[in-house]
PDB file of C-alpha atoms in Angstrom:
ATOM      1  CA  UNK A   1       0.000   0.000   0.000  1.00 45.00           C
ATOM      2  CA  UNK A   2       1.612   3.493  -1.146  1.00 46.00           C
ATOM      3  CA  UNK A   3       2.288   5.600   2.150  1.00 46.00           C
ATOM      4  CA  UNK A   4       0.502   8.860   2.389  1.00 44.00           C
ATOM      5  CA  UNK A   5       3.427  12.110   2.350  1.00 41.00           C
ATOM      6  CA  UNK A   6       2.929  13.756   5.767  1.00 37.00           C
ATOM      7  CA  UNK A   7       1.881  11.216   8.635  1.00 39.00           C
ATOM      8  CA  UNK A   8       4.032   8.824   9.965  1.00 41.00           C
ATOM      9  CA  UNK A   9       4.443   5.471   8.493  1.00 49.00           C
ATOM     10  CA  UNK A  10       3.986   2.198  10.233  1.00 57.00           C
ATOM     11  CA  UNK A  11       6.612   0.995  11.989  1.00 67.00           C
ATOM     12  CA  UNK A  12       7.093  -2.671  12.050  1.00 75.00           C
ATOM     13  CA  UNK A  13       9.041  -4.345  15.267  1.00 79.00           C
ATOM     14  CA  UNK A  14       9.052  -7.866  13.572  1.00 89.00           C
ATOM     15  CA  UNK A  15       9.136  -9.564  10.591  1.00 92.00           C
ATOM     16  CA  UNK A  16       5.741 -10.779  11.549  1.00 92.00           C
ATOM     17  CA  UNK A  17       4.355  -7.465  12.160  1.00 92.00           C
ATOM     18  CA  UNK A  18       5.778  -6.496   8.485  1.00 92.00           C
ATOM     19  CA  UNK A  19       4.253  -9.823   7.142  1.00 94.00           C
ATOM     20  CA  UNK A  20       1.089  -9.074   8.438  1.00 93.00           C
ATOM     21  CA  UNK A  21       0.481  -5.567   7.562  1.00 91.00           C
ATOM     22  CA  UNK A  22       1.296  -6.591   3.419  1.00 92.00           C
ATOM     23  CA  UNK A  23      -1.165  -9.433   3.502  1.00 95.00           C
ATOM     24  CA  UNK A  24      -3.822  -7.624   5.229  1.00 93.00           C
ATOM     25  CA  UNK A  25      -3.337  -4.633   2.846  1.00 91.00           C
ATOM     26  CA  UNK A  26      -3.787  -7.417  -0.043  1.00 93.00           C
ATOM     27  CA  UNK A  27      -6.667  -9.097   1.522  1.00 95.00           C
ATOM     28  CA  UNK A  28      -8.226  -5.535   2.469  1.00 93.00           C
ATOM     29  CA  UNK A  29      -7.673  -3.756  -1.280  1.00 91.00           C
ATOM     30  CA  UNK A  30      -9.114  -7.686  -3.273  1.00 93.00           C
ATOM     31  CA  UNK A  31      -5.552  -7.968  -4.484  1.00 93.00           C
ATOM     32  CA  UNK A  32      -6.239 -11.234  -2.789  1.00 95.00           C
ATOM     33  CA  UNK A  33      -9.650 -11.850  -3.872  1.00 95.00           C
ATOM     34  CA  UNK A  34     -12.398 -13.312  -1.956  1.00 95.00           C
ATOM     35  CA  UNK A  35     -12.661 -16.744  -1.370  1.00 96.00           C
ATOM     36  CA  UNK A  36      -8.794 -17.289  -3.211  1.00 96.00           C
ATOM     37  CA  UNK A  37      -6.925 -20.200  -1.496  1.00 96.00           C
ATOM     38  CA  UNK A  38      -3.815 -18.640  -0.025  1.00 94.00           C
ATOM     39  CA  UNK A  39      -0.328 -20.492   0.169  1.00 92.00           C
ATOM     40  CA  UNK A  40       1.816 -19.675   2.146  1.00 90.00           C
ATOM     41  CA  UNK A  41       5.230 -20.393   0.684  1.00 92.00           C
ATOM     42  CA  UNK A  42       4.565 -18.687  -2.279  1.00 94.00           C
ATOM     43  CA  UNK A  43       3.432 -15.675   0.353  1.00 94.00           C
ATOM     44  CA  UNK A  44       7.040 -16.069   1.875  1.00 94.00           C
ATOM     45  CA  UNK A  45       8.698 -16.065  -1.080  1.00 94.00           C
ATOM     46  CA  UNK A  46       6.779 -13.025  -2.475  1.00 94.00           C
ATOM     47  CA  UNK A  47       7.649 -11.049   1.096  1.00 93.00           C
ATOM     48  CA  UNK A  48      11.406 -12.166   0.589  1.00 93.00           C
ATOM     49  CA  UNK A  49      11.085 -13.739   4.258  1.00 94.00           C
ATOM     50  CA  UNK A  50      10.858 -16.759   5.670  1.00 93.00           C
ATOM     51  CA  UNK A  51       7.805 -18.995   6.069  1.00 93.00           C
ATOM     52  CA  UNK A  52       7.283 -18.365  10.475  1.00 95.00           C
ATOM     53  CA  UNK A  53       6.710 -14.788   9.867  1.00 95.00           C
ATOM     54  CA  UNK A  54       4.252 -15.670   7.109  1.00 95.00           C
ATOM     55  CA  UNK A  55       2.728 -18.084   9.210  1.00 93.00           C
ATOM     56  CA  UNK A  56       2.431 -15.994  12.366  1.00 94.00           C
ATOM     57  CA  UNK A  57       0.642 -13.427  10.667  1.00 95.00           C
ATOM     58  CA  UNK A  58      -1.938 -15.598   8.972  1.00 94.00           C
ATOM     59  CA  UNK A  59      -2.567 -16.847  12.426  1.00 93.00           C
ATOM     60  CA  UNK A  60      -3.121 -13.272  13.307  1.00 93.00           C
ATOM     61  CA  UNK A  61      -5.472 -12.778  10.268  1.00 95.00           C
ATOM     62  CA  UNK A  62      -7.786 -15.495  10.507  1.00 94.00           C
ATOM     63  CA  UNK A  63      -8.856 -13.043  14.643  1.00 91.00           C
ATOM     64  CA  UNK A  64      -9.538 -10.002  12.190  1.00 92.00           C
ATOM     65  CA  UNK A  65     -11.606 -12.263  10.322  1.00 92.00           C
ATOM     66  CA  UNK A  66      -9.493 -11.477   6.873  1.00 95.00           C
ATOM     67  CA  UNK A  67      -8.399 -15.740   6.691  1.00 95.00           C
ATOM     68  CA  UNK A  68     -10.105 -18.462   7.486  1.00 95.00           C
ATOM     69  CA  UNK A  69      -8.835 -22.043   7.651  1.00 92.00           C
ATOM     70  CA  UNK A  70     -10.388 -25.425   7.075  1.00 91.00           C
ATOM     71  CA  UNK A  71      -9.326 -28.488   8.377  1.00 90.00           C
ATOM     72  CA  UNK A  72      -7.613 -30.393   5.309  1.00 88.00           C
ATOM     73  CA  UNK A  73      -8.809 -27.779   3.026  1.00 91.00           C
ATOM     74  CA  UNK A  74      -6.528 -25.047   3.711  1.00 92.00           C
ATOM     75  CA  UNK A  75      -6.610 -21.285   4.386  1.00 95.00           C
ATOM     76  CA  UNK A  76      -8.632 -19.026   2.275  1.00 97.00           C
ATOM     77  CA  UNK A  77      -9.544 -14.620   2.271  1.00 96.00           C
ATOM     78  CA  UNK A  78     -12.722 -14.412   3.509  1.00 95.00           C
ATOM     79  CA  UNK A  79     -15.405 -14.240   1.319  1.00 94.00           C
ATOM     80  CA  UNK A  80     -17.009 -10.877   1.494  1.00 91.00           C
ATOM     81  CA  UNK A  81     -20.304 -10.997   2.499  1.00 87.00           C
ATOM     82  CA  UNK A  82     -22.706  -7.683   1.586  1.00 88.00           C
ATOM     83  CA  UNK A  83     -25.057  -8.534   4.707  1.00 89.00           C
ATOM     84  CA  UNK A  84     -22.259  -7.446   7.100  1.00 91.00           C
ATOM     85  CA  UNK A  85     -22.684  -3.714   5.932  1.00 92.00           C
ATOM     86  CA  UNK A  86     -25.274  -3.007   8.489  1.00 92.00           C
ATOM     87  CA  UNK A  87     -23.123  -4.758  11.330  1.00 94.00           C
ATOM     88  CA  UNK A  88     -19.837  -2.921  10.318  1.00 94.00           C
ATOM     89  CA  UNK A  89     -21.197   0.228   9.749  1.00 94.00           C
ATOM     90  CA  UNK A  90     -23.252   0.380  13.418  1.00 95.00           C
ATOM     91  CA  UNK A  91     -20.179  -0.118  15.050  1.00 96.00           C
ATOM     92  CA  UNK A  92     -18.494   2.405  12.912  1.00 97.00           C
ATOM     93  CA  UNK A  93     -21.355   4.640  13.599  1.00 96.00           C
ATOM     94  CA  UNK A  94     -20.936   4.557  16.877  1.00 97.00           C
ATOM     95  CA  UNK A  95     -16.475   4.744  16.989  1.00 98.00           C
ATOM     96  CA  UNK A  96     -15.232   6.650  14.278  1.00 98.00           C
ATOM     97  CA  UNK A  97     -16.985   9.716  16.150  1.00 98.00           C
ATOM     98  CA  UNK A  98     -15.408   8.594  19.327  1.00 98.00           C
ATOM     99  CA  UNK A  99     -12.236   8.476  17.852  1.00 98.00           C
ATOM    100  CA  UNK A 100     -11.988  11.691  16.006  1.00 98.00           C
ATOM    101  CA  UNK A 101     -13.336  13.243  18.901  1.00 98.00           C
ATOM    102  CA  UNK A 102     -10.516  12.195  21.057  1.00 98.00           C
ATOM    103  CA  UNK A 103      -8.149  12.538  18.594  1.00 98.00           C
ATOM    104  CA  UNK A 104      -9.037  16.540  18.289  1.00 98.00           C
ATOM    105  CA  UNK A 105      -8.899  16.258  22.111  1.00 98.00           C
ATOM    106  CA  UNK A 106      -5.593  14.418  22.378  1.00 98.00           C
ATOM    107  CA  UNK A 107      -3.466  15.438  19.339  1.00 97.00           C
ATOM    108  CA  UNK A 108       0.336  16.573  20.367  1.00 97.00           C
ATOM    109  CA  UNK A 109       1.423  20.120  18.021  1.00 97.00           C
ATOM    110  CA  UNK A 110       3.781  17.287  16.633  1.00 97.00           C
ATOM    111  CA  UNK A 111       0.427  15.317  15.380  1.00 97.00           C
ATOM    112  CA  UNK A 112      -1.475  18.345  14.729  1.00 97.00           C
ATOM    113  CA  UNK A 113       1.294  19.611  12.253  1.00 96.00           C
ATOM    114  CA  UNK A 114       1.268  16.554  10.592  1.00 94.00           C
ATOM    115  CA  UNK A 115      -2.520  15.906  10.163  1.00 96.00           C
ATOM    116  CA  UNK A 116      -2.326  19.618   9.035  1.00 95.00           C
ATOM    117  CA  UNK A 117       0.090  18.593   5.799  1.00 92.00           C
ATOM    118  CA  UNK A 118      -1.757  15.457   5.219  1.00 90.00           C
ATOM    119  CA  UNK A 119      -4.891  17.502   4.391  1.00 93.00           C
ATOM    120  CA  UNK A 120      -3.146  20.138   2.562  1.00 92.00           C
ATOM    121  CA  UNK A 121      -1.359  17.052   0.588  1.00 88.00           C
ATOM    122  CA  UNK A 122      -4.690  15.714  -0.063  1.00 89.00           C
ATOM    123  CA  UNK A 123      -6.523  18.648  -0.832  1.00 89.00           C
ATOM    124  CA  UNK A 124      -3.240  19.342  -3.487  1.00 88.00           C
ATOM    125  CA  UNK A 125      -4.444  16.000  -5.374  1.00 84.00           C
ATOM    126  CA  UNK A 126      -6.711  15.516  -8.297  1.00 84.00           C
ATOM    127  CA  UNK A 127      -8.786  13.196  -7.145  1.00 74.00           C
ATOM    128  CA  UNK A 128     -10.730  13.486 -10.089  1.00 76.00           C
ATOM    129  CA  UNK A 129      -8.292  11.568 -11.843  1.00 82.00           C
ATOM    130  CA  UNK A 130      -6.809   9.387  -9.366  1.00 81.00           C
ATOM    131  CA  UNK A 131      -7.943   5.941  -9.738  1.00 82.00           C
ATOM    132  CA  UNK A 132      -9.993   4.557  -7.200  1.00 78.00           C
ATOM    133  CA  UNK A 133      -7.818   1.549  -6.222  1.00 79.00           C
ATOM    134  CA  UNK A 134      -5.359   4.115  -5.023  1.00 84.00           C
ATOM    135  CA  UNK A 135      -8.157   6.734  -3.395  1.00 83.00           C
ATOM    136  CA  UNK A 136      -8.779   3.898  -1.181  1.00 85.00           C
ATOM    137  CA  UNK A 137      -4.770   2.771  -0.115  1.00 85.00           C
ATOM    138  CA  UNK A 138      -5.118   6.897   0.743  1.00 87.00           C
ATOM    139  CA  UNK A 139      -8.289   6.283   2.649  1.00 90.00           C
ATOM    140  CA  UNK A 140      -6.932   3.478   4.929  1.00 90.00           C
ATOM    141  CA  UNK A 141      -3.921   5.116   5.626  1.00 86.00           C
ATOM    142  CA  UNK A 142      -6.244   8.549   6.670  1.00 94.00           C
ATOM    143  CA  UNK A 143      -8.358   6.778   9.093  1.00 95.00           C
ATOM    144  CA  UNK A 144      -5.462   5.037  10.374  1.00 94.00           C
ATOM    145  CA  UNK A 145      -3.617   8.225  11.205  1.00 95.00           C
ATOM    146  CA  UNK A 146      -6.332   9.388  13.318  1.00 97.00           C
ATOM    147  CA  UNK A 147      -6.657   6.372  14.841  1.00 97.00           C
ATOM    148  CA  UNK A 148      -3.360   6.207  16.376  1.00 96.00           C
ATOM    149  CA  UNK A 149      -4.087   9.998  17.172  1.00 97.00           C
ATOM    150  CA  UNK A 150      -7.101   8.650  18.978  1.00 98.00           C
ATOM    151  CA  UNK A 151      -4.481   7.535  21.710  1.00 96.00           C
ATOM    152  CA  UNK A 152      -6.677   4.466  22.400  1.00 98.00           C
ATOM    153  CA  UNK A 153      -5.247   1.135  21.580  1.00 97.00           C
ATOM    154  CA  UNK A 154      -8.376  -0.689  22.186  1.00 97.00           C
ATOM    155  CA  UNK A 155      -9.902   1.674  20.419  1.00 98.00           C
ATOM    156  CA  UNK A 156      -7.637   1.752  17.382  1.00 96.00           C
ATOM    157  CA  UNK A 157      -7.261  -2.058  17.090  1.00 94.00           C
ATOM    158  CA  UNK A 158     -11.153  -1.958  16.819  1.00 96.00           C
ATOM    159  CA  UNK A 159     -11.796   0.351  14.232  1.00 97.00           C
ATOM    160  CA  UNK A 160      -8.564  -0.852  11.933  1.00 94.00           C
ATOM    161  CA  UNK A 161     -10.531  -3.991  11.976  1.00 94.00           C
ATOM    162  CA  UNK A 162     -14.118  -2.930  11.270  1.00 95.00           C
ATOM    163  CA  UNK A 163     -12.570  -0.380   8.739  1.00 95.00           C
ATOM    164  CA  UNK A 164     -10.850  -2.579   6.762  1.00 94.00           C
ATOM    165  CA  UNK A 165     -13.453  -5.534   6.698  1.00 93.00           C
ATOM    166  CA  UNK A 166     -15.728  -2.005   5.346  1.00 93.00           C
ATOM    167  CA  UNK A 167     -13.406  -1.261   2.697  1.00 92.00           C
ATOM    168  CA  UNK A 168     -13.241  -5.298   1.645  1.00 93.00           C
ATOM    169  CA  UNK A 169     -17.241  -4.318   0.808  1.00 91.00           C
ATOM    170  CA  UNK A 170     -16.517  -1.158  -0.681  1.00 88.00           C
ATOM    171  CA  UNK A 171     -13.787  -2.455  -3.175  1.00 89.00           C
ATOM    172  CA  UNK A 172     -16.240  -5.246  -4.509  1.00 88.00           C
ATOM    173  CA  UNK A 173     -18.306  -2.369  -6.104  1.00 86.00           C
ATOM    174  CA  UNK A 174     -15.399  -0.124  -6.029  1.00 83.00           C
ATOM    175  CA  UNK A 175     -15.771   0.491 -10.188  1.00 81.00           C
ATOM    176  CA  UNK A 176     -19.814   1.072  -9.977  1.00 83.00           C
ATOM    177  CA  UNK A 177     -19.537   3.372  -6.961  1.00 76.00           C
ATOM    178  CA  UNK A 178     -20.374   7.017  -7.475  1.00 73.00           C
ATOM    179  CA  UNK A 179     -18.526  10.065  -6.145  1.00 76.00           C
ATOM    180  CA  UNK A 180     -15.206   7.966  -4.771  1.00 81.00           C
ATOM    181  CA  UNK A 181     -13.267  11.151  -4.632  1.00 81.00           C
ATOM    182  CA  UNK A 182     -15.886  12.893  -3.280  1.00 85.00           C
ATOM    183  CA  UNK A 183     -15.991  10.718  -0.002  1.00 83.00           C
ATOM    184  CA  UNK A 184     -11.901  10.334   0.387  1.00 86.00           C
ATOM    185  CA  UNK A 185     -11.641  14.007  -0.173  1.00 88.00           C
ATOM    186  CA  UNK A 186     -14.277  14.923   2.836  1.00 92.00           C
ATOM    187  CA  UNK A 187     -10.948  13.867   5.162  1.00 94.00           C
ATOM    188  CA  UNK A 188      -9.535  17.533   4.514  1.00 94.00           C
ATOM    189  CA  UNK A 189     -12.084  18.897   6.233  1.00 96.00           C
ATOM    190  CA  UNK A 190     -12.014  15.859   8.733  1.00 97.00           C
ATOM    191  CA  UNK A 191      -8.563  15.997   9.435  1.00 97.00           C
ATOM    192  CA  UNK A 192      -8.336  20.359   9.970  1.00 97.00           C
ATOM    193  CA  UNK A 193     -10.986  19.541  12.348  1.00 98.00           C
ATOM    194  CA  UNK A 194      -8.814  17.413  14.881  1.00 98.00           C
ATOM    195  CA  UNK A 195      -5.564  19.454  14.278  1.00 98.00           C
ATOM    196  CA  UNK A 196      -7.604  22.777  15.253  1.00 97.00           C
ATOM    197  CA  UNK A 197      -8.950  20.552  18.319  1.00 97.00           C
ATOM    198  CA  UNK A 198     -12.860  20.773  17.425  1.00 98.00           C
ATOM    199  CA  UNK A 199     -13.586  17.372  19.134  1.00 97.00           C
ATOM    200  CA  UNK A 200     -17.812  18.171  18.403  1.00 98.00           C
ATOM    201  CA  UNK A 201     -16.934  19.164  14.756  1.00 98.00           C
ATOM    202  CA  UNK A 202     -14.507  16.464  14.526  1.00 98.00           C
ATOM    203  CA  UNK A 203     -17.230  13.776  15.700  1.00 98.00           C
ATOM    204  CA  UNK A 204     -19.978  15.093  13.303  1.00 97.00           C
ATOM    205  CA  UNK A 205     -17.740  14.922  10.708  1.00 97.00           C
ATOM    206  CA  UNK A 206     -16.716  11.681  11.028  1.00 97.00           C
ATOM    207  CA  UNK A 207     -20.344  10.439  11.744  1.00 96.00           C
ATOM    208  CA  UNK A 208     -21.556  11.720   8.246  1.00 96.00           C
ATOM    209  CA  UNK A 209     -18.680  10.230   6.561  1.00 93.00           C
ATOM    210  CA  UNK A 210     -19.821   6.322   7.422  1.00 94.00           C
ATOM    211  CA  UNK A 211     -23.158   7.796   6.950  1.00 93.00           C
ATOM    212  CA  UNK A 212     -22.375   8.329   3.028  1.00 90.00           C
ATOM    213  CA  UNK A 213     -20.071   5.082   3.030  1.00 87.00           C
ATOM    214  CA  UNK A 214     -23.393   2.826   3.675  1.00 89.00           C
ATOM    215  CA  UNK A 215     -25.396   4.845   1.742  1.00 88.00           C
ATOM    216  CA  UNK A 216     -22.450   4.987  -1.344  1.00 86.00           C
ATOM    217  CA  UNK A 217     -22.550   1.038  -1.182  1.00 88.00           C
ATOM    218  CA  UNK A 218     -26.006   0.263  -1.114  1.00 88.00           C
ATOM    219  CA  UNK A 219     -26.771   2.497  -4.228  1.00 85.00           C
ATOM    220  CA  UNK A 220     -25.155   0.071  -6.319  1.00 84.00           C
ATOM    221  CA  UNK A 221     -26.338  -3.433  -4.831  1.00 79.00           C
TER     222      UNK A 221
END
């Protein structure tokens, strides 16, 4: 997944941590599609690492419900299954407020200044004319940022899994779906909210953005 210019990058302390995060981001973005056997050996060999990393993070996948395994089957993405939009988004509803909230509340002048060029970056892009598989690697990356703002690590490790089994649903329709730069470019606005510390403007914001996700994805099913 590209990095976004301006926030922080994920920092891996493992090999497992760095094998996890580039399967995830291939289950998450249907580079991996749905229901696609995955092996792990040619996964190791793809990562240029060796197969316990691998292995350790699939492990890990199969609790953010990205993997499953079958007994003498093998392990397989998750198929992605359109009746979970109402689940996902209800808890989404109810966090991604929360979390921009605090994050407005919390945010160092270190954070604020880069959440700051992270908008301006984004509002510098023609999102007109950036394709849609990469408006969503900057999406991800946006809601991660303020996640880890959020200061919460229960928090975070909640809505990084709810928000990328949500983007597994929006990718399926991701070439049908109206206005895609419309709804990645409402984080400017999102993100100048927390740095100037508006936790109730913040919130709002943030509510009315999974708002228009659901109601983006079930205009086209």
């Amino acid at each position: 997944m590209k990095s976004v210019p301006g926030i922080r990058e994920e920092r891996y302390t493992s090999l497992a941590e760095k094998a996890y995060a580039e399967i995830r981001d291939r289950l998450i973005m249907l580079e991996i599609r749905p229901n696609e056997p995955l092996d792990d050996d040619a996964l190791a060999d793809e990562l240029e690492m060796g197969k316990t990393p691998v292995r350790e993070a699939i492990k890990r996948l199969e609790g953010d419900r990205l993997i499953v395994t079958y007994p003498r089957r093998g392990t397989f993405a998750t198929g992605v299954d359109i009746t979970d939009l109402a689940h996902i988004s209800e808890v989404r509803s109810l966090l991604e407020p929360l979390a921009a909230r605090r994050a407005a509340e919390r945010a160092t002048p270190a954070e604020q200044r880069d959440l700051l060029e992270l908008a301006d970056r984004l509002q510098a892009l023609d999102l007109a004319t950036t394709s849609n598989h990469d408006l969503m690697q900057y999406d991800a990356q946006v809601h991660r940022a303020i996640y880890r703002v959020a200061g919460n690590p229960h928090l975070e490790d909640t809505l990084v899994r709810h928000h990328n089994l949500a983007i597994r649903i929006f990718c399926l329709f991701l070439d049908r779906l109206p206005d895609v730069d419309d709804h990645v470019g409402e984080h400017v606005a999102l993100l100048r909210a927390i740095a100037s510390g508006d936790g109730a403007d913040a919130a709002e914001r943030a509510a009315e953005h999974v708002r228009g996700f659901e109601v983006a994805v079930r205009s086209v099913i």
